[in-house]
GROMACS .gro file of C-alpha atoms in nm:
model
  227
    1UNK     CA    1   6.525   8.314   7.512
    2UNK     CA    2   6.743   8.534   7.298
    3UNK     CA    3   7.110   8.472   7.242
    4UNK     CA    4   7.339   8.776   7.238
    5UNK     CA    5   7.588   8.617   7.011
    6UNK     CA    6   7.822   8.425   7.233
    7UNK     CA    7   8.139   8.602   7.253
    8UNK     CA    8   8.030   8.912   7.058
    9UNK     CA    9   8.147   9.221   7.225
   10UNK     CA   10   7.898   9.364   7.477
   11UNK     CA   11   7.633   9.100   7.397
   12UNK     CA   12   7.443   8.887   7.655
   13UNK     CA   13   7.220   8.574   7.662
   14UNK     CA   14   6.885   8.716   7.733
   15UNK     CA   15   6.570   8.559   7.902
   16UNK     CA   16   6.241   8.733   7.948
   17UNK     CA   17   6.009   8.675   8.239
   18UNK     CA   18   5.710   8.878   8.388
   19UNK     CA   19   5.800   9.165   8.142
   20UNK     CA   20   6.157   9.169   8.272
   21UNK     CA   21   6.475   9.090   8.092
   22UNK     CA   22   6.748   8.898   8.241
   23UNK     CA   23   7.124   8.870   8.140
   24UNK     CA   24   7.165   8.502   8.175
   25UNK     CA   25   7.539   8.498   8.146
   26UNK     CA   26   7.567   8.772   8.413
   27UNK     CA   27   7.348   8.587   8.642
   28UNK     CA   28   7.550   8.258   8.606
   29UNK     CA   29   7.878   8.432   8.643
   30UNK     CA   30   7.756   8.621   8.963
   31UNK     CA   31   7.632   8.295   9.126
   32UNK     CA   32   7.956   8.122   9.023
   33UNK     CA   33   8.156   8.429   9.192
   34UNK     CA   34   7.958   8.411   9.526
   35UNK     CA   35   8.005   8.021   9.531
   36UNK     CA   36   8.393   8.084   9.487
   37UNK     CA   37   8.401   8.354   9.756
   38UNK     CA   38   8.203   8.115   9.978
   39UNK     CA   39   8.431   7.829   9.898
   40UNK     CA   40   8.749   8.051   9.976
   41UNK     CA   41   8.601   8.150  10.306
   42UNK     CA   42   8.512   7.793  10.421
   43UNK     CA   43   8.847   7.645  10.302
   44UNK     CA   44   9.040   7.930  10.495
   45UNK     CA   45   8.844   7.887  10.808
   46UNK     CA   46   8.761   7.509  10.811
   47UNK     CA   47   9.087   7.417  11.006
   48UNK     CA   48   9.218   7.727  11.193
   49UNK     CA   49   9.580   7.714  11.339
   50UNK     CA   50   9.762   7.942  11.564
   51UNK     CA   51  10.029   7.972  11.308
   52UNK     CA   52   9.846   8.021  10.967
   53UNK     CA   53   9.935   7.851  10.651
   54UNK     CA   54   9.800   7.791  10.313
   55UNK     CA   55   9.455   7.942  10.235
   56UNK     CA   56   9.428   8.060  10.594
   57UNK     CA   57   9.762   8.252  10.564
   58UNK     CA   58   9.663   8.419  10.233
   59UNK     CA   59   9.321   8.516  10.354
   60UNK     CA   60   9.430   8.640  10.707
   61UNK     CA   61   9.692   8.837  10.519
   62UNK     CA   62   9.413   9.000  10.288
   63UNK     CA   63   9.186   9.060  10.579
   64UNK     CA   64   9.438   9.231  10.795
   65UNK     CA   65   9.565   9.454  10.507
   66UNK     CA   66   9.182   9.558  10.446
   67UNK     CA   67   9.106   9.617  10.822
   68UNK     CA   68   9.410   9.845  10.827
   69UNK     CA   69   9.256  10.047  10.563
   70UNK     CA   70   8.919  10.044  10.694
   71UNK     CA   71   8.984  10.121  11.069
   72UNK     CA   72   9.232  10.377  10.953
   73UNK     CA   73   8.989  10.571  10.728
   74UNK     CA   74   8.665  10.512  10.931
   75UNK     CA   75   8.778  10.476  11.286
   76UNK     CA   76   8.670  10.225  11.543
   77UNK     CA   77   8.313  10.193  11.384
   78UNK     CA   78   8.478  10.063  11.085
   79UNK     CA   79   8.493   9.720  11.242
   80UNK     CA   80   8.102   9.708  11.209
   81UNK     CA   81   8.101   9.743  10.830
   82UNK     CA   82   8.432   9.552  10.776
   83UNK     CA   83   8.253   9.215  10.698
   84UNK     CA   84   8.059   9.386  10.424
   85UNK     CA   85   8.365   9.570  10.264
   86UNK     CA   86   8.582   9.263  10.275
   87UNK     CA   87   8.326   9.055  10.114
   88UNK     CA   88   8.265   9.335   9.858
   89UNK     CA   89   8.646   9.331   9.777
   90UNK     CA   90   8.659   8.940   9.748
   91UNK     CA   91   8.349   8.949   9.523
   92UNK     CA   92   8.493   9.211   9.298
   93UNK     CA   93   8.835   9.036   9.284
   94UNK     CA   94   8.697   8.707   9.188
   95UNK     CA   95   8.453   8.863   8.948
   96UNK     CA   96   8.704   9.078   8.782
   97UNK     CA   97   8.923   8.767   8.720
   98UNK     CA   98   8.650   8.526   8.594
   99UNK     CA   99   8.666   8.698   8.253
  100UNK     CA  100   9.010   8.611   8.211
  101UNK     CA  101   8.919   8.233   8.199
  102UNK     CA  102   8.835   8.109   7.838
  103UNK     CA  103   8.461   8.072   7.769
  104UNK     CA  104   8.376   8.278   8.098
  105UNK     CA  105   8.286   8.635   8.139
  106UNK     CA  106   8.312   8.873   8.424
  107UNK     CA  107   7.985   8.965   8.597
  108UNK     CA  108   8.145   9.313   8.648
  109UNK     CA  109   8.151   9.370   8.267
  110UNK     CA  110   7.782   9.417   8.289
  111UNK     CA  111   7.670   9.781   8.391
  112UNK     CA  112   7.365   9.612   8.571
  113UNK     CA  113   7.609   9.452   8.834
  114UNK     CA  114   7.835   9.732   8.889
  115UNK     CA  115   7.546   9.994   8.918
  116UNK     CA  116   7.365   9.753   9.153
  117UNK     CA  117   7.677   9.737   9.370
  118UNK     CA  118   7.719  10.108   9.363
  119UNK     CA  119   7.364  10.177   9.447
  120UNK     CA  120   7.381   9.922   9.745
  121UNK     CA  121   7.684  10.112   9.891
  122UNK     CA  122   7.516  10.466   9.855
  123UNK     CA  123   7.189  10.327  10.002
  124UNK     CA  124   7.385  10.166  10.306
  125UNK     CA  125   7.588  10.497  10.345
  126UNK     CA  126   7.255  10.694  10.373
  127UNK     CA  127   7.096  10.441  10.613
  128UNK     CA  128   7.395  10.446  10.839
  129UNK     CA  129   7.411  10.797  10.824
  130UNK     CA  130   7.060  10.834  10.944
  131UNK     CA  131   7.126  10.556  11.208
  132UNK     CA  132   7.446  10.730  11.327
  133UNK     CA  133   7.321  11.109  11.304
  134UNK     CA  134   6.954  11.095  11.283
  135UNK     CA  135   6.787  11.352  11.050
  136UNK     CA  136   7.098  11.558  11.084
  137UNK     CA  137   7.246  11.340  10.830
  138UNK     CA  138   7.074  11.535  10.559
  139UNK     CA  139   7.245  11.843  10.688
  140UNK     CA  140   7.533  11.820  10.454
  141UNK     CA  141   7.300  11.864  10.149
  142UNK     CA  142   7.270  12.242  10.265
  143UNK     CA  143   7.617  12.282  10.394
  144UNK     CA  144   7.770  12.538  10.385
  145UNK     CA  145   7.433  12.710  10.302
  146UNK     CA  146   7.098  12.621  10.142
  147UNK     CA  147   7.219  12.750   9.793
  148UNK     CA  148   7.453  12.445   9.758
  149UNK     CA  149   7.146  12.197   9.783
  150UNK     CA  150   7.144  12.142   9.400
  151UNK     CA  151   7.523  12.086   9.376
  152UNK     CA  152   7.516  11.852   9.658
  153UNK     CA  153   7.225  11.656   9.518
  154UNK     CA  154   7.417  11.620   9.185
  155UNK     CA  155   7.732  11.510   9.378
  156UNK     CA  156   7.520  11.233   9.555
  157UNK     CA  157   7.375  11.112   9.234
  158UNK     CA  158   7.737  11.107   9.061
  159UNK     CA  159   7.867  10.868   9.341
  160UNK     CA  160   7.684  10.562   9.208
  161UNK     CA  161   7.753  10.666   8.848
  162UNK     CA  162   8.112  10.721   8.872
  163UNK     CA  163   8.169  10.399   9.083
  164UNK     CA  164   7.978  10.173   8.840
  165UNK     CA  165   8.112  10.332   8.521
  166UNK     CA  166   8.476  10.315   8.620
  167UNK     CA  167   8.463   9.949   8.714
  168UNK     CA  168   8.242   9.839   8.421
  169UNK     CA  169   8.446  10.020   8.173
  170UNK     CA  170   8.788   9.901   8.286
  171UNK     CA  171   8.675   9.524   8.309
  172UNK     CA  172   8.481   9.526   7.982
  173UNK     CA  173   8.787   9.708   7.784
  174UNK     CA  174   9.025   9.447   7.929
  175UNK     CA  175   8.791   9.152   7.810
  176UNK     CA  176   8.755   9.322   7.479
  177UNK     CA  177   9.120   9.355   7.414
  178UNK     CA  178   9.193   8.986   7.511
  179UNK     CA  179   8.931   8.877   7.260
  180UNK     CA  180   9.085   9.097   6.974
  181UNK     CA  181   9.429   8.987   7.053
  182UNK     CA  182   9.333   8.625   7.047
  183UNK     CA  183   9.158   8.659   6.727
  184UNK     CA  184   9.418   8.869   6.532
  185UNK     CA  185   9.747   8.695   6.652
  186UNK     CA  186   9.852   8.357   6.526
  187UNK     CA  187   9.854   8.063   6.752
  188UNK     CA  188  10.224   8.047   6.740
  189UNK     CA  189  10.259   8.417   6.876
  190UNK     CA  190  10.084   8.419   7.214
  191UNK     CA  191  10.331   8.637   7.397
  192UNK     CA  192  10.131   8.978   7.349
  193UNK     CA  193   9.823   8.807   7.468
  194UNK     CA  194  10.002   8.647   7.777
  195UNK     CA  195  10.132   8.993   7.853
  196UNK     CA  196   9.801   9.149   7.844
  197UNK     CA  197   9.647   8.877   8.031
  198UNK     CA  198   9.894   8.935   8.317
  199UNK     CA  199   9.833   9.303   8.298
  200UNK     CA  200   9.446   9.240   8.324
  201UNK     CA  201   9.504   9.027   8.623
  202UNK     CA  202   9.673   9.346   8.787
  203UNK     CA  203   9.384   9.574   8.666
  204UNK     CA  204   9.137   9.347   8.829
  205UNK     CA  205   9.302   9.386   9.153
  206UNK     CA  206   9.345   9.762   9.108
  207UNK     CA  207   8.971   9.799   9.009
  208UNK     CA  208   8.850   9.599   9.307
  209UNK     CA  209   9.059   9.783   9.534
  210UNK     CA  210   8.956  10.129   9.419
  211UNK     CA  211   8.579  10.056   9.433
  212UNK     CA  212   8.632   9.922   9.790
  213UNK     CA  213   8.837  10.225   9.892
  214UNK     CA  214   8.579  10.471   9.754
  215UNK     CA  215   8.319  10.265   9.937
  216UNK     CA  216   8.503  10.298  10.244
  217UNK     CA  217   8.563  10.680  10.196
  218UNK     CA  218   8.177  10.718  10.149
  219UNK     CA  219   8.128  10.526  10.473
  220UNK     CA  220   8.369  10.723  10.672
  221UNK     CA  221   8.182  11.035  10.601
  222UNK     CA  222   7.889  10.915  10.808
  223UNK     CA  223   8.055  10.683  11.061
  224UNK     CA  224   8.363  10.883  11.158
  225UNK     CA  225   8.341  11.058  11.477
  226UNK     CA  226   8.419  11.430  11.437
  227UNK     CA  227   8.544  11.624  11.735
   0.00000   0.00000   0.00000
């Protein structure tokens, strides 16, 4: 096992197995993020009440807000992919915030995580496109004519690239600045660090929302009924 230097910027704890390299800190934080999301879901649905309160109230408000965006953009078929998109948003939100906890890192500050999520969305988009439209799904590659094929292929490749790098860059930059501020400022002057911490909380929400909304947009192109 190799160590990437603890809190060194961009460093990871590495492990090698079967010729593959694993970022252990990313794996640990990913599992922790999944555990927290499951815990929130169980806590919110353990004792459902007609008049929601506590965790149930907060989660229901979040789910309803996301459902409005999903159904409003995709249409009635959006309900079929709503569980995926809501879970994706919760995972990103919790993951983005984990890096704000001392000695923790965000799984989304690793390009492997963000690229994996982006590739998952693009794969699901194409699979659902084939399921919904058959082989006619690939017609958009030669629309409006066959000469646009190279451009449309580049556009398709750019989707996971832009999705992953936007999220990765923003979360990593936020964590870097928190580390720098914490090391440069004296302990009796924490106000700038606290302000940036609060700003990073907001950025975590915005980046999770942007990633989810772009995913919704990509899915709408293959699920929306065109008349």
